[in-house]
Coordinates of C-alpha atoms in Angstrom, one line a residue:
X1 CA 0.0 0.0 0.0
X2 CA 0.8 3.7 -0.4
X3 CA 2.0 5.4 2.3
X4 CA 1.7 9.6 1.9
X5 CA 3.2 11.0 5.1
X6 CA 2.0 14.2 6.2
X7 CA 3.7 14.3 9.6
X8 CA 6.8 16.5 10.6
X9 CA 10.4 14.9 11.6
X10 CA 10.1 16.9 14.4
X11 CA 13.1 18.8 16.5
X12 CA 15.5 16.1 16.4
X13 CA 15.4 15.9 12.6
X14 CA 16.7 19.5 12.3
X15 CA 13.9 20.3 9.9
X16 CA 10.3 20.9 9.5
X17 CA 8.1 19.3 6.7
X18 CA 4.6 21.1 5.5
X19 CA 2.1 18.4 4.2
X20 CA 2.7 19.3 0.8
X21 CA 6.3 18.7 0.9
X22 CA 6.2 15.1 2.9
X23 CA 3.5 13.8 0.4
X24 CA 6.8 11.8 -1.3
X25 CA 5.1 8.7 -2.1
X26 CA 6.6 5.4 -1.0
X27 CA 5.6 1.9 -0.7
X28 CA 5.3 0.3 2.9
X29 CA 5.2 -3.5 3.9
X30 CA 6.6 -5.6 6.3
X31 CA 9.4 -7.8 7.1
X32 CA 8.2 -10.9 8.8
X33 CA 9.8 -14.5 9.6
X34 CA 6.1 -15.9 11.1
X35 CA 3.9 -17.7 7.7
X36 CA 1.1 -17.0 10.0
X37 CA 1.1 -13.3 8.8
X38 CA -0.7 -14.1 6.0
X39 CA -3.7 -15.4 7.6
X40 CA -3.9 -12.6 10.0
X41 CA -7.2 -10.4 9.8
X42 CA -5.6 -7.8 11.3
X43 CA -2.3 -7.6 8.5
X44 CA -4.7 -8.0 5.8
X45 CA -6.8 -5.0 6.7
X46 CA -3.4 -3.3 6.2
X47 CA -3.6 -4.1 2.2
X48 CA -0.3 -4.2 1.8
X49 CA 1.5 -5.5 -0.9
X50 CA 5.4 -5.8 0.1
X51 CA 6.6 -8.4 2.6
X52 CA 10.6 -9.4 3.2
X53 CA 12.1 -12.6 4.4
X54 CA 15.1 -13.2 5.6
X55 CA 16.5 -16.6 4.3
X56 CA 20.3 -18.5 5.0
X57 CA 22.4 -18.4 1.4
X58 CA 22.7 -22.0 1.7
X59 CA 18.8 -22.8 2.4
X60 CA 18.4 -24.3 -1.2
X61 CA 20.7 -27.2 0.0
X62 CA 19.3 -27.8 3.9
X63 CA 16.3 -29.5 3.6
X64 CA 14.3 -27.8 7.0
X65 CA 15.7 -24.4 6.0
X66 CA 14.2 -24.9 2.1
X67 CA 11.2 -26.5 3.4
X68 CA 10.6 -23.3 5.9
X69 CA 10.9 -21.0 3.0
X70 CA 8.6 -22.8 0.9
X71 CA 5.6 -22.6 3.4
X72 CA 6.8 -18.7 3.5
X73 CA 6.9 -18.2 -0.1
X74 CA 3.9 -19.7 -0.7
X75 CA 2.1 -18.2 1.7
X76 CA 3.2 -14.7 0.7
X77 CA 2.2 -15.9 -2.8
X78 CA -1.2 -16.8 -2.4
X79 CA -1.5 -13.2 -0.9
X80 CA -0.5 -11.4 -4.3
X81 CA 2.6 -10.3 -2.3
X82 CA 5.6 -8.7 -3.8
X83 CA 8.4 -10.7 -2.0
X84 CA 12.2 -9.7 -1.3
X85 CA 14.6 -12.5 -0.1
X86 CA 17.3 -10.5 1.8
X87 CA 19.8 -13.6 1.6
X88 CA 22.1 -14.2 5.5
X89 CA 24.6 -16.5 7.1
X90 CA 24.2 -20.3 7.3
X91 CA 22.2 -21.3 10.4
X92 CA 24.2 -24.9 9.7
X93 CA 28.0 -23.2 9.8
X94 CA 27.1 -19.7 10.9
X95 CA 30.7 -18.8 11.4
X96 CA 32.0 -19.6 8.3
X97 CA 31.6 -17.0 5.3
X98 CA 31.0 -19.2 2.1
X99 CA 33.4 -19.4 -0.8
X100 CA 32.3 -16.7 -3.6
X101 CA 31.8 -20.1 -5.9
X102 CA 29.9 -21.8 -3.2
X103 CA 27.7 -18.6 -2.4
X104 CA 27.2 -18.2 -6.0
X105 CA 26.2 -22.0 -6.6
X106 CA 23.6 -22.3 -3.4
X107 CA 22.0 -19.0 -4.3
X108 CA 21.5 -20.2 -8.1
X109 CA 19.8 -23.1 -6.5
X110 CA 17.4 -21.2 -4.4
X111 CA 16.5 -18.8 -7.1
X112 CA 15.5 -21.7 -9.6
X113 CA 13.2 -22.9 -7.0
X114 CA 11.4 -19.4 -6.6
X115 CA 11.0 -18.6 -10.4
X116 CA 8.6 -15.6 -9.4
X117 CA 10.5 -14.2 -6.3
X118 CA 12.1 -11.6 -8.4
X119 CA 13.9 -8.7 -5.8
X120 CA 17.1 -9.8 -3.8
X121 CA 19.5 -9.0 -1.3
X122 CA 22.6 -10.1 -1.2
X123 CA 23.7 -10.4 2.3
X124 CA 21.8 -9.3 5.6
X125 CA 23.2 -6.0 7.7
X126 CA 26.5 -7.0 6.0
X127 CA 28.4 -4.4 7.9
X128 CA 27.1 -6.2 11.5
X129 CA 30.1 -7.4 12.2
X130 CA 31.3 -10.7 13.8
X131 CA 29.6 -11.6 16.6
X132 CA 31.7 -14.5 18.8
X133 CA 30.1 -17.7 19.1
X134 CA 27.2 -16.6 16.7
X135 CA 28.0 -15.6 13.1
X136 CA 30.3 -13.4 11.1
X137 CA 29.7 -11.1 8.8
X138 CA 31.3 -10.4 5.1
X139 CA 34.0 -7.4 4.6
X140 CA 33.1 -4.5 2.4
X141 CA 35.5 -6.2 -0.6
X142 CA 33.1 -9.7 0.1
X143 CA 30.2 -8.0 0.2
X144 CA 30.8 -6.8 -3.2
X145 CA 31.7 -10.3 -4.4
X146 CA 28.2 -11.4 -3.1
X147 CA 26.3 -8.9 -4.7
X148 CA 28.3 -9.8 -8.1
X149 CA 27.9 -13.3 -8.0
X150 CA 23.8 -12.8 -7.3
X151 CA 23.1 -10.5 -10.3
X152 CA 25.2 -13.4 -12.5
X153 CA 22.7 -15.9 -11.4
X154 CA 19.7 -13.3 -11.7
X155 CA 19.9 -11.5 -14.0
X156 CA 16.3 -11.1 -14.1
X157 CA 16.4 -9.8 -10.5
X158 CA 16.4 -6.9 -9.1
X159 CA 18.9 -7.0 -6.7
X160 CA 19.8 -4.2 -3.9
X161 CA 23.4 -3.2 -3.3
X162 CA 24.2 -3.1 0.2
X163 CA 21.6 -4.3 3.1
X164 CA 23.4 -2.3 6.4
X165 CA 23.0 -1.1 9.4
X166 CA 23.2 2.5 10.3
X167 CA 24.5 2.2 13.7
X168 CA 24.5 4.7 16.9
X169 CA 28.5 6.1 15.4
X170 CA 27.1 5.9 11.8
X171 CA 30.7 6.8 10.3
X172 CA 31.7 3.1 10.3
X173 CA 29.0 2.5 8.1
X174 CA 29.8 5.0 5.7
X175 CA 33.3 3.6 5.5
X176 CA 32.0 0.4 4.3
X177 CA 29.5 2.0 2.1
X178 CA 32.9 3.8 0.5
X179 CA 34.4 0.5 0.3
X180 CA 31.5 -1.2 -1.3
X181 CA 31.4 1.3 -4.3
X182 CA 35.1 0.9 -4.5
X183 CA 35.6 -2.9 -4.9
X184 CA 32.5 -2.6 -7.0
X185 CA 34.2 -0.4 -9.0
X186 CA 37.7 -2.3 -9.3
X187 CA 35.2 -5.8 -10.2
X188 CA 33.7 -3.9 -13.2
X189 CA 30.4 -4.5 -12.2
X190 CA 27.3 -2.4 -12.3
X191 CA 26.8 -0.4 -9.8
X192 CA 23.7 -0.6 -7.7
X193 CA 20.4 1.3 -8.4
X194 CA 19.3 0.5 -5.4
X195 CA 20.1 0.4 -1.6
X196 CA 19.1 -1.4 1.6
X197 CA 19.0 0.2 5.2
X198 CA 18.2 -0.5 8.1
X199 CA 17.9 2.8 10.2
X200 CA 16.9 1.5 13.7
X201 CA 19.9 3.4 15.4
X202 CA 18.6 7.0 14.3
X203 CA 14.7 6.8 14.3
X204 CA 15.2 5.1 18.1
X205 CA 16.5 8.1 19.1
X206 CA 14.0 10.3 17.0
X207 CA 17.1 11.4 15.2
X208 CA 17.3 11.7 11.1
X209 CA 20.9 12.7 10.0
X210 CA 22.2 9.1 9.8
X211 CA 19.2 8.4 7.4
X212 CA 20.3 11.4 5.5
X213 CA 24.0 11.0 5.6
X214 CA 23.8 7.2 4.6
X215 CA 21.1 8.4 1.8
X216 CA 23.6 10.1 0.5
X217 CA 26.5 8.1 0.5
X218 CA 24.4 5.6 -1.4
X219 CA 23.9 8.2 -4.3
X220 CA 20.9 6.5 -5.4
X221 CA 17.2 4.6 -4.9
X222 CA 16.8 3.9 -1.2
X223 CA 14.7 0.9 0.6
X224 CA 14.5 0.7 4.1
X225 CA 14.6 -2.9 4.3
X226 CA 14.4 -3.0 8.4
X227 CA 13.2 0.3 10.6
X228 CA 10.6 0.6 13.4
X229 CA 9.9 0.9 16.7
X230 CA 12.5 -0.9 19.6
X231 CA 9.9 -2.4 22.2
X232 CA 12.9 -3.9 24.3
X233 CA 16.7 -3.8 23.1
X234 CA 18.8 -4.4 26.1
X235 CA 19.5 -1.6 28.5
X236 CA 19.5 1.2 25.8
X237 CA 15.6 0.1 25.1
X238 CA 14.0 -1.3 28.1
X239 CA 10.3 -2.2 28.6
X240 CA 9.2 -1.3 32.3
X241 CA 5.5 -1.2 32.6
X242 CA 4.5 -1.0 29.0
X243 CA 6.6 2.3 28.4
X244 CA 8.7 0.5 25.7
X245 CA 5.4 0.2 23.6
X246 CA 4.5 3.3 24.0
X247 CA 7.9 4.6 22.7
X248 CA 7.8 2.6 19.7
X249 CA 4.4 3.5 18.8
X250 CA 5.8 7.5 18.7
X251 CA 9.0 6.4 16.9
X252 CA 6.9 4.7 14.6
X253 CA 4.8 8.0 13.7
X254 CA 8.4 9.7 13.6
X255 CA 9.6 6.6 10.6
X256 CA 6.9 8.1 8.2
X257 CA 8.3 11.9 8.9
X258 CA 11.7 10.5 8.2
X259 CA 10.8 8.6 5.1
X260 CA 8.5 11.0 3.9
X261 CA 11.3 13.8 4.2
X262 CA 13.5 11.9 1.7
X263 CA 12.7 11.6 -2.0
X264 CA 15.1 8.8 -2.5
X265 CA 13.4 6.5 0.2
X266 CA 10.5 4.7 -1.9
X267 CA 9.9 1.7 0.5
X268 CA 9.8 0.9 3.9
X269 CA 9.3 -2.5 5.5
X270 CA 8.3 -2.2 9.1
X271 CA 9.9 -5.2 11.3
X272 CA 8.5 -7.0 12.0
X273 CA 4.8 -8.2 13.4
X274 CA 5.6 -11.0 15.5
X275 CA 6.9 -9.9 18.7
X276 CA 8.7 -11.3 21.7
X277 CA 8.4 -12.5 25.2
X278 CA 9.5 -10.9 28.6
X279 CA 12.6 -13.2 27.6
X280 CA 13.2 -11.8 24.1
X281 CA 16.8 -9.3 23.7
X282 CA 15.3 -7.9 20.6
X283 CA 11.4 -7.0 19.9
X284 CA 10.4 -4.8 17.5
X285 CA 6.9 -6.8 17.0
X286 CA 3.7 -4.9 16.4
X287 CA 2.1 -7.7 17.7
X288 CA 3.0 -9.2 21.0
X289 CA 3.8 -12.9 21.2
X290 CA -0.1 -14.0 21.3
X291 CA -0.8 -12.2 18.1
X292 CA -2.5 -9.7 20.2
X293 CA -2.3 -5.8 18.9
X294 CA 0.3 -3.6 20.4
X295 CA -0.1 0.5 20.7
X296 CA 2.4 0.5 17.8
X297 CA 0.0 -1.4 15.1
X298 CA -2.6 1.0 15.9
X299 CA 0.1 3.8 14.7
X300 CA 0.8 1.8 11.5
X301 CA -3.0 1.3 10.8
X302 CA -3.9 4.9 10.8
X303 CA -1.3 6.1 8.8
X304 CA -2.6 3.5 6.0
X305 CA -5.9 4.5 6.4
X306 CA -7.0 0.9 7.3
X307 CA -10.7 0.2 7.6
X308 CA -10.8 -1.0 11.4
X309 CA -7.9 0.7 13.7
X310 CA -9.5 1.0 17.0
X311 CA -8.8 -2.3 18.4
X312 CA -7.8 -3.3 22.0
X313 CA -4.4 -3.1 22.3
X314 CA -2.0 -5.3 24.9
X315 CA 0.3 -3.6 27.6
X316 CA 2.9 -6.1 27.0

């Protein structure tokens, strides 16, 4: 569905926006792990049209990860949905970066299988890091290699640049931005049309400049392929007595100023709608873990003009 912001980025954003000037006109969808989505009354009355899955490289070759995707992409089919795969790590070997050849082969495979998923990702928040014990993440120069070795087996595709993370000290981000375009450069490949961000970091703190500064950078098309509203993140983002909902919900209404206040920006996918338990490090969900409505969806579903947005909402 179309979203038309007409909100301003208020204080922090170091601007004001009139209606006329935030009408930029951008899609907005959802990224979403959960099949159930599909079937929920609630999503549906949302009519939206672009949903995002996150997927291992190598899922076309482990029979529960492949199976998993199947239920998803069908599912998301059957809904008329527009699907991007935003390929990641192994969940078999999620230490080991794959082999350029091996990438190349394992994502060929997956893409045969999925002849009408036609928008890609190369590699997940590539600039997260390593995280010990968990996963790594490629270099700038990998990265690079990723992205060429997707658009050689889809050629068809559409297939975003870079998928990153702005981060709280967002000038290590655009380092790897400006090492990206390099090695892209020195590979003689295209250079992307279109970029991936995931701006959790500045819209969590009601803040804009890293969007703008990484829009930028990019030089070109922008989708925010993660952004929305922290409900717990560690100590940074705590939820004590249901004031982590309500903070979402507000930096939620501040995600369409942002988006709205940049021309290049022409998608947004919320994440995500299934959220977590008391349990749960990260919850971003504007659902809780019942499937029950948070303060958060009720933002979302006025600002897509939904038919039925005064439900009962959870505390939790």
């Amino acid at each position: 569905m179309l979203g038309c912001p007409t909100a301003t980025a208020g204080p922090a954003g170091g601007h004001a926006l009139t209606s006329a000037r935030a009408a930029n006109r951008y899609l907005t969808g959802i990224g979403e792990q959960q099949p159930e989505l599909f079937v929920d009354p609630l999503w549906r009355q949302l009519h939206m049209g672009i949903v995002r899955y996150i997927v291992p490289f190598d899922a076309a070759v482990r029979p529960y990860w492949l199976a998993k995707a199947r239920v998803w992409i069908r599912a998301a089919e059957a809904r008329r949905q527009q699907i991007l795969v935003a390929f990641y790590h192994s969940e078999v070997t999620p230490l080991k970066r794959p082999s350029i050849a091996t990438y190349q082969r394992d994502v060929q495979k997956f893409v045969r299988l999925f002849p009408k998923v036609r928008q890609y990702q190369s590699w997940n928040e590539a600039n997260r890091g390593n995280v010990p014990h968990m996963f790594s993440s490629p270099s700038a120069a990998s990265a690079a290699m990723y992205y060429q070795a997707l658009i050689r087996v889809c050629g068809h595709c559409t297939a975003l640049g870079l998928d990153v993370l702005d981060s709280a000290k967002v000038a290590s981000t655009l380092r790897y931005v400006t090492a990206f375009k390099r090695e892209i450069s020195r590979l003689n490949t295209v250079m992307p049309r279109i970029w991936g961000l995931h701006n959790y970091s500045d819209i969590n703190r009601l803040e804009s400049r890293r969007t703008r500064e990484l829009v930028h950078a990019f030089g070109g098309e922008v989708w925010l392929t993660e952004t929305g509203g922290i409900v717990k993140f560690g100590k940074s983002f705590p939820n004590r007595h249901g004031a982590g909902l309500r903070r979402a919900a507000s930096v939620l209404a501040y995600m369409f100023g942002v988006a709205g206040s940049q021309p290049q920006i022409r998608r947004l996918y919320i994440y995500d709608w299934t959220g977590g338990t008391s349990s749960t490090r990260f919850d971003a969900g504007l659902m809780n873990a019942r499937d029950q409505p948070r303060l958060g969806y009720v933002t979302v579903c006025r600002r897509l003009r939904a038919a039925s947005c005064n439900v009962k909402v959870v505390e939790n």
